[in-house]
XYZ file of C-alpha atoms in Angstrom:
778
model
C 24.389 -13.153 12.100
C 23.982 -11.677 15.189
C 21.295 -13.740 18.218
C 18.893 -12.343 18.375
C 16.102 -11.990 21.497
C 12.886 -11.743 20.097
C 9.967 -10.461 21.964
C 7.734 -12.189 21.494
C 3.470 -12.232 22.042
C 1.070 -14.068 23.492
C 0.237 -18.146 21.769
C -2.546 -18.176 19.478
C -4.431 -21.703 20.980
C -5.529 -23.432 18.196
C -7.300 -27.042 18.738
C -5.520 -29.906 16.333
C -6.306 -32.527 14.480
C -3.149 -35.166 16.420
C -1.849 -37.206 13.512
C 0.232 -40.348 13.381
C 3.159 -41.065 11.742
C 2.025 -44.347 11.050
C -1.092 -42.313 9.455
C 0.917 -40.768 7.389
C 2.481 -43.322 5.062
C 0.378 -42.258 2.060
C 1.582 -39.183 -0.794
C -1.456 -38.043 -2.041
C -0.498 -39.459 -6.137
C -2.855 -39.391 -8.580
C -1.977 -39.528 -11.968
C -3.744 -37.116 -13.605
C -5.857 -33.844 -12.774
C -8.563 -33.021 -15.057
C -10.038 -29.908 -15.988
C -13.159 -30.342 -14.363
C -10.519 -30.368 -11.040
C -8.926 -27.433 -11.838
C -12.624 -25.547 -12.821
C -12.979 -26.304 -8.417
C -9.967 -24.530 -8.305
C -11.004 -21.750 -10.622
C -14.711 -20.342 -8.646
C -11.981 -19.778 -5.157
C -10.280 -17.620 -7.434
C -10.594 -13.822 -6.421
C -12.210 -12.327 -9.534
C -15.309 -15.820 -8.627
C -14.961 -16.218 -5.017
C -15.996 -12.026 -5.040
C -18.983 -12.966 -6.680
C -20.617 -14.899 -4.224
C -19.792 -12.778 -1.549
C -22.171 -8.779 -1.246
C -20.558 -6.274 1.328
C -17.611 -7.648 2.554
C -15.468 -4.204 1.216
C -15.913 -0.962 2.763
C -13.778 1.764 1.253
C -15.136 5.228 1.835
C -14.392 8.021 -0.182
C -15.519 11.423 2.289
C -17.410 13.778 1.224
C -17.609 16.348 4.440
C -16.644 16.048 8.067
C -19.766 13.404 8.474
C -20.663 11.961 4.412
C -19.280 9.769 2.868
C -20.259 7.705 -0.545
C -18.358 4.083 -1.702
C -18.918 1.628 -3.946
C -20.105 -1.313 -2.499
C -20.201 -5.469 -4.501
C -23.254 -7.484 -4.905
C -22.630 -10.485 -5.584
C -21.306 -9.767 -8.758
C -22.867 -6.472 -9.168
C -21.369 -2.723 -7.541
C -23.950 0.016 -6.556
C -23.096 3.141 -4.938
C -23.697 4.281 -1.208
C -24.270 7.047 0.943
C -23.828 7.564 4.314
C -24.929 10.572 6.290
C -23.350 9.893 10.793
C -24.507 12.699 11.715
C -27.699 12.160 10.011
C -27.707 7.539 10.964
C -28.292 7.081 6.463
C -27.709 5.078 4.210
C -29.266 5.757 1.422
C -28.456 4.905 -3.107
C -26.434 7.961 -4.386
C -28.340 7.769 -7.525
C -31.182 5.517 -8.585
C -28.957 3.353 -10.537
C -31.734 1.666 -13.426
C -32.288 5.174 -13.538
C -29.266 6.435 -14.022
C -27.489 3.012 -16.312
C -31.147 3.865 -19.059
C -30.121 7.374 -19.167
C -26.350 6.504 -20.034
C -28.489 4.259 -22.675
C -30.858 6.524 -24.274
C -26.968 8.800 -24.287
C -25.107 5.881 -26.479
C -23.884 3.319 -28.152
C -23.840 0.382 -25.342
C -26.765 -1.028 -23.410
C -26.340 -0.404 -19.543
C -27.779 -3.038 -16.466
C -27.801 -0.783 -12.469
C -25.982 -3.006 -11.227
C -22.834 -2.642 -14.055
C -22.327 1.299 -14.563
C -19.321 2.120 -16.667
C -17.675 2.860 -13.673
C -16.054 2.914 -10.476
C -15.810 6.787 -9.455
C -17.886 9.716 -10.214
C -17.316 13.496 -9.109
C -20.218 14.847 -7.298
C -21.107 18.145 -8.943
C -24.237 21.111 -8.559
C -27.436 18.738 -10.057
C -25.653 15.528 -10.591
C -22.210 13.404 -10.727
C -18.995 13.661 -13.424
C -17.767 10.742 -14.253
C -14.794 8.650 -16.903
C -15.512 6.078 -18.461
C -11.712 5.528 -19.100
C -9.228 8.647 -19.301
C -10.735 10.329 -22.397
C -14.285 10.394 -21.860
C -15.962 11.975 -19.588
C -19.688 11.924 -18.931
C -21.547 14.035 -16.335
C -25.249 13.536 -15.365
C -27.881 15.221 -13.889
C -29.895 13.005 -11.491
C -32.918 15.341 -10.988
C -34.166 14.436 -14.649
C -32.120 11.620 -15.432
C -30.196 12.597 -18.585
C -26.635 12.426 -19.396
C -24.302 14.358 -22.037
C -21.017 12.566 -23.769
C -18.598 10.845 -23.774
C -16.383 14.695 -24.390
C -13.143 14.086 -25.434
C -11.746 15.145 -22.064
C -8.640 13.804 -20.789
C -8.770 13.020 -16.630
C -7.244 14.803 -14.329
C -4.501 12.550 -12.113
C -1.949 15.408 -11.996
C -3.409 18.376 -10.020
C -3.379 19.385 -6.062
C -6.973 21.306 -4.922
C -6.211 24.031 -1.927
C -7.800 23.016 0.901
C -11.200 25.668 -0.829
C -10.718 24.421 -3.618
C -10.390 27.442 -5.797
C -7.336 26.512 -7.074
C -5.022 23.828 -7.871
C -1.644 23.028 -7.885
C 0.404 21.489 -10.731
C 4.324 20.431 -12.231
C 4.275 21.008 -15.950
C 7.718 21.488 -18.130
C 9.780 20.396 -14.246
C 7.903 23.364 -13.511
C 5.253 25.046 -10.505
C 1.481 26.436 -12.146
C -1.413 27.129 -10.991
C -4.776 26.914 -12.128
C -8.007 28.489 -11.839
C -10.683 26.658 -10.827
C -13.747 28.796 -11.723
C -11.817 29.902 -14.813
C -9.753 26.970 -15.850
C -7.155 30.267 -16.322
C -3.588 28.969 -15.552
C -0.576 30.586 -13.705
C 3.962 29.722 -13.694
C 5.041 29.980 -10.126
C 8.382 28.795 -10.930
C 10.874 29.596 -15.005
C 13.810 27.881 -12.752
C 12.911 24.576 -13.117
C 15.328 22.534 -15.719
C 15.385 18.571 -17.401
C 15.571 16.707 -14.496
C 15.886 19.875 -12.077
C 11.643 20.649 -11.251
C 10.045 21.773 -8.787
C 7.414 19.728 -7.955
C 8.208 16.536 -10.429
C 7.495 12.383 -9.896
C 10.861 11.270 -9.664
C 11.884 8.742 -12.432
C 12.785 5.839 -10.489
C 11.115 3.132 -8.554
C 8.110 2.659 -9.600
C 6.236 3.461 -12.370
C 8.207 5.994 -14.609
C 7.669 3.512 -18.479
C 4.189 2.329 -17.048
C 2.698 5.665 -16.694
C 4.295 7.308 -20.086
C 3.064 5.045 -22.227
C -0.902 5.016 -20.626
C -0.903 8.531 -20.163
C -0.964 9.087 -16.942
C 0.738 12.245 -15.059
C 0.658 11.177 -11.607
C -0.071 13.994 -8.165
C 2.960 17.068 -8.369
C 4.221 16.262 -5.659
C 3.189 19.884 -3.781
C 0.930 20.965 -0.627
C -1.011 23.735 0.664
C -1.329 26.514 3.556
C -4.247 25.660 5.715
C -4.860 29.196 4.045
C -4.454 28.394 0.669
C -1.723 31.242 0.240
C 1.639 29.007 -0.290
C 2.563 25.945 -1.553
C 4.942 23.417 -0.348
C 7.054 21.719 -2.671
C 10.102 19.780 -3.174
C 13.272 20.444 -6.827
C 12.970 17.242 -6.959
C 16.989 16.802 -8.645
C 18.073 13.719 -11.188
C 20.077 14.909 -12.869
C 22.925 13.231 -13.638
C 21.774 9.979 -11.828
C 22.086 7.083 -14.564
C 19.867 5.666 -16.632
C 17.961 2.147 -16.870
C 16.411 0.881 -20.642
C 13.650 -1.324 -21.648
C 12.585 -2.535 -24.860
C 9.184 -2.816 -25.917
C 8.159 -5.430 -28.371
C 6.436 -3.537 -31.434
C 6.964 -5.020 -35.479
C 9.447 -4.109 -36.911
C 11.761 -2.548 -35.036
C 11.148 -2.222 -30.806
C 11.315 0.196 -28.979
C 13.698 1.558 -26.151
C 12.473 2.782 -22.929
C 14.812 5.120 -20.949
C 14.748 6.139 -17.037
C 17.236 7.502 -14.601
C 17.075 4.963 -11.953
C 20.093 4.544 -8.742
C 20.977 2.093 -7.291
C 23.029 0.705 -4.096
C 26.107 2.058 -4.362
C 26.089 4.968 -6.287
C 27.498 7.436 -5.914
C 25.869 10.419 -8.348
C 21.831 9.388 -6.306
C 17.465 11.633 -6.113
C 18.056 14.049 -3.604
C 15.371 17.700 -3.268
C 15.677 20.827 -1.568
C 12.131 22.005 -0.581
C 10.634 24.566 -1.803
C 7.817 27.108 -0.783
C 5.601 29.670 -2.924
C 3.694 33.027 -2.431
C 0.623 31.343 -4.991
C -0.430 36.064 -5.439
C 3.277 37.181 -5.783
C 5.209 33.695 -6.970
C 7.750 34.912 -4.303
C 9.126 31.417 -3.438
C 12.261 30.365 -0.732
C 13.815 27.739 0.096
C 14.383 25.839 3.119
C 18.261 26.607 4.221
C 19.774 23.011 4.612
C 21.634 21.037 2.365
C 19.865 18.749 -0.404
C 18.517 15.197 1.360
C 18.673 11.992 0.213
C 15.069 11.643 -2.126
C 13.172 7.515 -1.590
C 9.764 6.917 -2.592
C 7.755 8.989 -3.997
C 6.605 9.068 -7.444
C 3.023 7.691 -6.564
C 2.024 10.049 -3.377
C -1.277 11.906 -3.308
C 0.011 13.308 -0.398
C 3.156 14.126 1.019
C 3.297 13.114 3.106
C 6.670 14.411 4.728
C 5.053 17.636 5.151
C 3.233 19.262 7.126
C 2.196 22.949 7.231
C 1.134 25.139 11.331
C -2.627 25.881 11.839
C -0.847 29.776 11.348
C 0.938 28.886 7.772
C 4.109 31.135 9.881
C 5.981 26.860 10.014
C 6.444 23.850 8.090
C 7.750 21.085 9.526
C 9.403 17.927 6.895
C 10.917 14.459 8.140
C 13.956 13.277 6.442
C 16.050 10.348 6.986
C 19.931 10.240 5.844
C 21.233 7.911 3.020
C 21.959 4.219 5.914
C 17.787 4.764 7.183
C 19.477 5.157 11.100
C 18.207 8.609 11.451
C 15.520 10.023 11.378
C 15.271 14.024 11.528
C 12.040 16.190 12.956
C 12.804 20.315 11.038
C 11.007 23.813 11.620
C 11.600 26.135 8.639
C 10.382 29.341 8.779
C 7.463 30.139 6.166
C 8.206 34.032 6.021
C 13.128 33.120 5.337
C 14.164 30.287 5.368
C 15.666 29.230 8.278
C 15.527 25.689 9.773
C 16.081 24.437 12.475
C 16.636 20.275 13.712
C 12.933 20.040 16.438
C 14.653 16.005 16.808
C 17.278 14.123 15.879
C 16.478 9.668 16.525
C 19.079 7.910 15.697
C 19.039 3.956 15.732
C 21.616 0.911 14.879
C 19.553 -0.246 11.789
C 16.774 1.899 9.910
C 14.109 4.130 11.591
C 11.885 4.184 11.241
C 8.427 6.618 11.907
C 5.739 3.447 10.821
C 6.386 0.271 10.709
C 4.703 0.810 7.328
C 7.079 2.831 6.116
C 3.822 5.899 6.031
C 1.464 7.719 6.450
C 4.242 8.578 8.992
C 3.203 8.583 12.008
C 3.845 12.868 13.725
C 2.435 15.875 14.048
C 2.656 18.988 15.161
C -0.261 20.683 17.263
C -2.153 22.777 16.065
C -1.402 25.395 19.526
C 2.091 25.081 17.553
C 3.862 24.685 21.848
C 3.813 20.142 20.861
C 4.699 17.245 18.900
C 3.323 13.892 18.649
C 6.408 11.637 17.879
C 6.744 7.801 16.427
C 9.729 5.840 18.129
C 10.165 2.513 18.415
C 13.248 3.388 20.779
C 11.897 1.311 22.920
C 11.843 -1.886 21.446
C 8.448 -1.035 20.474
C 6.926 1.268 18.213
C 4.834 3.650 20.406
C 3.589 7.448 20.256
C 5.432 10.645 22.226
C 4.855 13.818 23.299
C 7.711 16.571 22.993
C 7.743 19.949 23.440
C 8.144 22.145 19.765
C 9.857 25.120 21.060
C 12.701 22.456 22.169
C 12.112 19.559 20.608
C 12.582 17.939 24.338
C 10.242 14.806 25.933
C 7.450 15.794 27.891
C 5.916 12.387 28.038
C 4.507 8.576 26.926
C 1.891 8.361 25.271
C 2.046 4.620 24.516
C 4.452 1.683 25.962
C 4.381 -1.561 27.643
C 4.942 -4.387 24.945
C 2.855 -3.776 21.682
C 2.751 -1.232 18.823
C 0.868 1.717 17.345
C 0.327 1.185 13.565
C -1.444 4.619 12.330
C -1.726 7.791 13.752
C -5.372 8.691 13.153
C -6.333 11.576 14.999
C -5.394 14.739 17.279
C -8.342 15.945 19.774
C -6.299 19.353 21.000
C -9.743 19.720 22.505
C -10.377 16.897 24.888
C -6.034 16.668 24.623
C -6.217 13.306 23.637
C -4.612 10.496 20.059
C -6.555 8.766 18.621
C -4.590 5.406 16.147
C -4.335 1.756 14.930
C -2.349 -0.915 17.021
C -1.451 -4.116 17.375
C -1.363 -6.993 20.033
C -1.752 -5.264 22.982
C -4.818 -6.789 23.537
C -3.879 -10.775 25.917
C -5.271 -13.680 24.412
C -5.438 -12.227 21.197
C -4.486 -13.051 17.776
C -1.048 -10.436 18.089
C -1.845 -8.638 14.003
C -5.601 -8.130 14.982
C -5.525 -3.966 14.228
C -7.655 -2.167 16.388
C -8.758 1.322 17.429
C -8.124 3.561 20.676
C -7.428 6.116 22.155
C -5.541 7.579 24.617
C -4.796 10.759 26.192
C -1.607 13.575 25.690
C -0.872 13.807 29.417
C -0.225 9.766 29.565
C -2.079 7.392 31.913
C -4.034 5.588 30.095
C -5.035 4.084 26.911
C -9.291 2.802 25.682
C -9.607 0.053 23.111
C -12.084 1.825 20.842
C -12.949 -1.706 19.010
C -13.967 -4.307 21.245
C -14.522 -7.592 18.858
C -12.385 -9.704 19.264
C -11.148 -9.548 14.596
C -8.736 -7.423 12.553
C -10.403 -3.917 12.466
C -10.055 -1.528 8.924
C -10.389 2.683 10.183
C -10.995 5.539 8.341
C -11.079 8.174 10.323
C -13.916 11.774 8.750
C -10.971 15.408 8.171
C -12.605 16.026 11.963
C -11.875 12.915 13.873
C -15.932 12.733 14.541
C -16.343 9.271 12.976
C -14.078 5.943 12.755
C -15.795 3.655 9.916
C -14.552 0.711 10.654
C -14.452 -3.138 8.358
C -13.680 -5.657 11.454
C -13.957 -9.748 10.177
C -11.616 -12.181 10.539
C -10.762 -15.058 8.000
C -13.837 -16.973 9.248
C -15.918 -14.359 9.755
C -18.068 -12.783 7.359
C -17.255 -8.268 8.127
C -20.016 -6.045 9.412
C -19.668 -2.492 8.784
C -20.244 0.396 10.932
C -19.363 3.798 11.767
C -18.853 4.799 15.201
C -17.961 7.573 17.878
C -15.093 9.336 19.360
C -16.609 6.959 22.641
C -16.450 3.616 20.239
C -19.470 3.113 19.714
C -21.587 2.280 17.020
C -23.508 5.035 15.951
C -25.212 2.941 12.304
C -24.729 -0.238 10.601
C -23.438 0.800 7.377
C -23.211 -2.938 6.279
C -23.884 -6.523 7.310
C -21.359 -9.103 4.843
C -23.088 -12.136 2.996
C -20.799 -15.013 1.568
C -23.654 -17.515 1.830
C -22.964 -18.344 -1.991
C -19.460 -18.467 -1.013
C -20.162 -20.936 1.515
C -22.605 -23.317 -0.586
C -19.938 -23.031 -3.302
C -17.726 -25.039 -0.570
C -14.631 -22.549 0.442
C -13.871 -22.626 4.087
C -11.767 -19.870 5.957
C -8.345 -21.096 6.322
C -6.520 -22.749 9.554
C -4.914 -20.038 11.468
C -2.059 -20.964 13.096
C 1.718 -20.280 15.717
C 4.605 -21.803 15.262
C 8.018 -22.135 16.454
C 10.711 -20.089 14.968
C 14.211 -21.215 14.028
C 14.998 -19.638 18.694
C 12.117 -22.481 19.603
C 11.237 -20.042 20.826
C 9.803 -16.769 19.302
C 6.008 -17.629 18.059
C 5.699 -16.939 14.371
C 1.769 -16.904 12.908
C 0.296 -18.048 9.889
C -2.517 -19.930 7.245
C -2.704 -22.997 6.640
C -5.904 -24.062 3.669
C -6.362 -27.920 3.535
C -8.044 -29.838 0.963
C -11.646 -30.281 1.466
C -12.022 -34.182 3.378
C -8.545 -34.590 3.718
C -8.467 -38.936 3.085
C -6.889 -41.180 6.362
C -3.748 -42.139 6.375
C -2.717 -39.828 3.551
C 0.416 -36.412 2.922
C -0.336 -33.441 0.955
C 2.582 -32.069 -1.234
C 2.269 -28.449 0.556
C 3.373 -25.699 -2.155
C 3.956 -22.331 0.827
C 3.304 -19.278 -0.364
C 6.099 -15.889 0.165
C 7.301 -12.889 0.086
C 9.234 -11.480 3.246
C 9.645 -8.015 3.131
C 10.224 -5.995 5.677
C 8.139 -3.211 4.812
C 5.253 -5.670 4.853
C 5.003 -9.436 5.037
C 2.610 -12.250 3.249
C -1.095 -11.785 4.913
C -1.312 -9.483 4.984
C -3.951 -9.407 6.723
C -6.063 -11.681 9.219
C -9.311 -9.857 7.986
C -12.244 -11.439 6.147
C -11.017 -11.856 1.756
C -11.876 -13.542 -0.728
C -8.902 -12.989 -2.671
C -5.590 -14.732 -0.111
C -1.906 -13.710 -1.841
C -0.999 -16.923 -2.596
C -4.720 -18.513 -4.194
C -4.609 -20.710 -0.932
C -7.681 -21.481 -1.504
C -7.705 -22.458 -5.065
C -4.480 -24.504 -4.547
C -6.101 -26.337 -1.503
C -8.656 -27.880 -4.568
C -6.455 -29.130 -6.777
C -4.694 -31.073 -3.295
C -2.523 -29.350 -2.377
C -1.712 -28.068 1.602
C -1.457 -23.740 1.193
C 0.809 -22.552 3.946
C 1.109 -18.703 4.744
C 3.232 -17.613 7.690
C 4.779 -14.198 8.189
C 7.602 -14.652 9.163
C 11.188 -13.034 11.369
C 11.703 -9.661 9.719
C 7.898 -9.132 8.272
C 6.612 -5.993 9.958
C 2.835 -5.408 13.222
C 5.922 -7.045 15.641
C 8.459 -5.975 18.092
C 11.436 -3.540 16.728
C 14.106 -6.880 17.255
C 11.367 -9.147 15.072
C 11.491 -6.474 12.399
C 15.086 -6.343 12.268
C 15.175 -9.697 12.179
C 17.740 -9.878 8.640
C 18.765 -6.172 8.671
C 22.197 -7.096 6.661
C 21.383 -10.227 5.998
C 19.097 -10.160 2.687
C 19.723 -13.610 1.823
C 18.107 -15.353 5.591
C 14.180 -13.356 4.204
C 13.100 -15.579 7.463
C 13.370 -18.497 4.861
C 14.977 -20.318 8.472
C 11.323 -19.626 10.493
C 8.847 -21.065 7.588
C 10.508 -24.342 7.901
C 10.630 -24.637 11.060
C 7.265 -23.763 11.664
C 5.870 -26.589 8.455
C 8.023 -29.282 10.593
C 6.551 -28.213 13.861
C 3.152 -28.200 11.486
C 3.617 -31.658 9.851
C 3.195 -33.090 13.332
C -0.245 -32.700 13.527
C -1.362 -31.396 9.394
C -0.997 -34.670 6.758
C 2.047 -32.560 5.392
C 4.075 -33.921 3.356
C 7.867 -33.059 4.178
C 9.320 -34.797 1.312
C 6.887 -32.226 -2.013
C 7.412 -29.003 -0.043
C 7.180 -26.518 -3.135
C 7.744 -22.310 -2.868
C 6.423 -19.267 -4.361
C 6.018 -15.927 -5.255
C 5.910 -12.511 -6.870
C 8.511 -8.944 -6.318
C 10.947 -10.403 -3.572
C 8.610 -13.401 -3.318
C 10.500 -13.447 -6.579
C 13.516 -13.152 -4.988
C 13.275 -15.941 -1.886
C 11.468 -17.978 -3.621
C 14.680 -18.989 -5.548
C 16.581 -17.817 -2.694
C 14.312 -20.804 -0.522
C 15.394 -24.501 -3.774
C 18.810 -22.445 -3.457
C 19.809 -22.120 -0.377
C 17.544 -25.005 0.693
C 17.764 -27.759 -1.493
C 17.842 -30.296 0.415
C 14.030 -28.905 1.958
C 11.924 -27.082 -0.904
C 11.490 -29.271 -4.300
C 10.403 -27.185 -6.549
C 9.889 -23.050 -7.201
C 8.294 -20.673 -9.106
C 9.647 -16.528 -8.899
C 7.786 -13.823 -10.663
C 9.674 -10.263 -11.751
C 12.583 -10.753 -8.515
C 15.138 -8.721 -7.190
C 17.280 -11.675 -7.117
C 20.609 -9.091 -6.155
C 19.712 -5.902 -4.050
C 21.601 -4.497 -6.130
C 19.835 -4.549 -9.215
C 17.411 -2.581 -7.627
C 15.850 0.822 -6.328
C 19.450 2.540 -3.776
C 16.205 2.835 -1.406
C 15.715 -0.631 -0.587
C 19.326 -2.742 -0.041
C 20.889 0.217 0.929
C 18.089 0.369 4.220
C 17.587 -2.829 4.711
C 21.257 -4.557 4.072
C 22.821 -1.416 4.718
C 25.166 0.827 2.254
C 27.416 -0.617 0.219
C 31.249 -1.472 0.908
C 33.399 -2.794 -1.075
C 36.024 -5.286 0.321
C 39.501 -5.186 -0.383
C 39.461 -8.384 -2.601
C 37.721 -6.718 -5.407
C 33.566 -7.738 -3.754
C 30.351 -6.349 -1.680
C 28.619 -7.363 1.654
C 26.624 -7.237 -1.525
C 27.747 -10.719 -2.760
C 26.354 -13.015 -0.019
C 22.884 -11.974 -0.271
C 22.744 -12.500 -4.888
C 20.600 -15.162 -5.656
C 22.977 -15.728 -8.749
C 25.581 -16.618 -6.654
C 24.563 -19.870 -5.411
C 23.186 -20.660 -8.701
C 25.284 -24.095 -8.254
C 22.916 -24.157 -5.715
C 19.918 -26.243 -7.975
C 17.978 -29.603 -7.205
C 15.303 -28.920 -8.031
C 12.838 -27.786 -10.516
C 12.387 -24.206 -11.349
C 10.795 -22.472 -13.434
C 11.155 -17.693 -14.206
C 9.389 -15.498 -15.153
C 9.273 -12.342 -15.257
C 7.494 -9.381 -17.657
C 10.256 -7.020 -20.176
C 8.592 -3.305 -18.942
C 9.294 -4.595 -15.335
C 9.921 -0.532 -14.646
C 9.770 -1.580 -10.438
C 12.029 -4.755 -10.938
C 14.440 -4.516 -13.465
C 14.633 -8.190 -15.895
C 18.420 -7.837 -16.090
C 18.358 -9.441 -11.750
C 16.636 -12.119 -13.751
C 18.752 -12.369 -16.490
C 21.444 -12.647 -13.975
C 20.342 -16.228 -12.356
C 19.408 -17.215 -16.014
C 23.520 -16.699 -16.609
C 24.342 -18.324 -14.341
C 21.741 -21.949 -14.182
C 23.275 -21.761 -18.019
C 27.740 -20.816 -16.935
C 26.523 -24.295 -14.377
C 24.849 -26.635 -16.702
C 21.686 -26.290 -14.240
C 17.658 -27.694 -16.353
C 15.377 -24.587 -15.513
C 12.442 -23.292 -17.191
C 11.389 -19.591 -18.120
C 8.291 -17.770 -18.533
C 7.829 -14.826 -20.401
C 5.921 -11.323 -20.482
C 6.611 -9.130 -23.139
C 5.465 -5.767 -22.673
C 4.391 -6.101 -18.858
C 5.493 -4.311 -15.811
C 5.192 -5.420 -12.713
C 1.725 -5.659 -11.834
C 0.902 -9.451 -14.001
C 1.237 -11.664 -10.847
C -2.549 -12.531 -10.897
C -2.955 -12.239 -15.006
C -5.269 -16.193 -15.261
C -2.533 -16.695 -18.111
C 1.076 -17.243 -14.807
C -1.900 -18.787 -12.764
C -2.222 -21.686 -14.647
C 0.514 -22.307 -15.564
C 1.615 -22.084 -11.885
C -0.631 -24.155 -11.124
C 0.612 -26.976 -14.179
C 4.049 -26.192 -11.923
C 2.938 -27.353 -8.641
C 1.244 -29.982 -10.688
C 3.217 -31.898 -12.756
C 6.366 -31.279 -10.788
C 5.634 -31.327 -6.859
C 2.698 -33.477 -6.781
C 4.086 -35.799 -9.471
C 0.252 -35.552 -12.011
C -0.307 -34.176 -14.896
C -2.673 -31.267 -15.726
C -5.195 -31.139 -17.902
C -4.031 -29.555 -21.047
C -3.758 -25.744 -21.677
C -6.707 -25.266 -19.400
C -8.066 -21.925 -19.778
C -8.895 -19.960 -16.941
C -10.371 -16.754 -17.772
C -10.875 -13.592 -15.879
C -13.743 -10.765 -16.064
C -12.666 -7.406 -18.262
C -14.285 -5.531 -14.934
């Protein structure tokens, strides 16, 4: 692999205990763990830990430009709060106790105010409407507190509502329809849709086609309304000729076969899409004059992130990528004729992105129709640029420096200012902390709007007048405020209370920086230490891995009761838990993110090893007992770790792994490993990343697991690894989850079996027999 020079962020300064070699001589090695030990750990599993907190998360649902509501978790219960930022008020949406009584009187169930049977609702004239499941609808009058229901009415999930709310777009039977919101009358706009070649359809490929079918869930149509609601932009999605994958559902008697279209790297036939524009009144359509474009992940989109209408509805703008992702193009379409012209074409040596986290795309066409804001990593960092819309020419940089723009939130064209989140800009701060900024469209200055040295999770109102900001660190409980455009706090929404969690013995993880494999680049992560570690004792380490490249294992440096990797629970069992955002994960420079482009076998694992070796000089880490686990990409990389570095990793638990990208959805491998090419000897450039090809290296203990109805990462890849392990006469363990899709990673049974595996094979102790973890129903 070519040598890269990493662009580093300032090191994180830590005060760490110094542990001498003499003090580290004795391994922590109990003979057995008891049910009480597991119960102590269980209190810090996310569903229990959350109950010991209040007000830690605010997910605003905007009602209009100034009002939003959110569902607030309060020590195991919930309340619904409405905030009016303009009036500076915060109040319950309704009287929770009275609503619970009304529901109890109208049903066969008994309800209490902090355990209402819904997680969201719709505001109606004088009340609310909600569903207690996919087909049970309730209507409640909040003036009299009377509820009617449940009506057997399926919840609508497949519509995209027009800006004025009067109509909705639907994809049905491969054609585009509109529904009148007032009358319910439906009208068919297209008629030439055919099987696997339809308008507005959600693709069958990755990642939940069979899951949706079995649940009866219809994803939203892929459609974008013009500002005045007179036109709809949609795609005609072509999966004709795409080869199928198959899954087998366990059932009494005969199993059930499920088949779905799913293209793989190197396939000659892949999904493509064309852009169509429909006149809502007449049904007339115009096809954009451009060849069919390579498809991507769009099955779960609720907003079509690649398309924007001009303010006057005369043009549509969309971006698309080449199959190898080394080119991104912004295209202008004349809505009347379908004529197209490329506005910006950006090329790169590796994948070109419009946001390091893939979506939402960081480009906007200004309403004046003369300029656009474009995201680019052309200088090695992700920044915003102002371009002339007519010529595509660069007018000026908006941001620059050794830091990364994350999300473009709002553009104030009158003030000629842009609002965005970014990481790594503030010297001496954690480079992963998100902050809110304002910058001039014409360049010349960036203003920090969130001064607190913390992670800031930001949501903007539609007009960009208000920003809901939840800020915290792993050690500091969240505070949620509303800020104005100057960054001033106009009101406080929540101040979280984590007192019961602290009283239960919860401790925050240790934030660390350590050197990557090159001895120069800083990588950042967390350590979870056992409570009251004994002097002179070394503890086994459990490494939680998710390699990216689209996201890392840590996800957020903000407060959370449910960190990826179960760090708090594992520490209670006597492990040191470890997670690091290694080279190849996002939020850093382009070179850092490109770290193992074309070499997915890398997975950032050398950085895990170098960081652990450095940390072992300061913490009681037993380098002779290092285990690793992960799910999905983490299943691929944890197996890769124990096969590729058997002298370092002794135990691995690997779930739902995409062990060979030739068996995963085509854009994934083709984006991060390159297009599949065959060699003269019959091998190909993907052989180097396939775990089954190094199965003979297994020396430690490996537990593989998968779900039999995984329509994201097909079980075939795990079975190929198992077959090669058998061929090489290697002992391993396998756990199969019947009829589970990809999302079983946090099931209680799997959590307990993962604990057992590390306790027995890494710690060398006997776990309690069949300890049962219990997860609440909701």
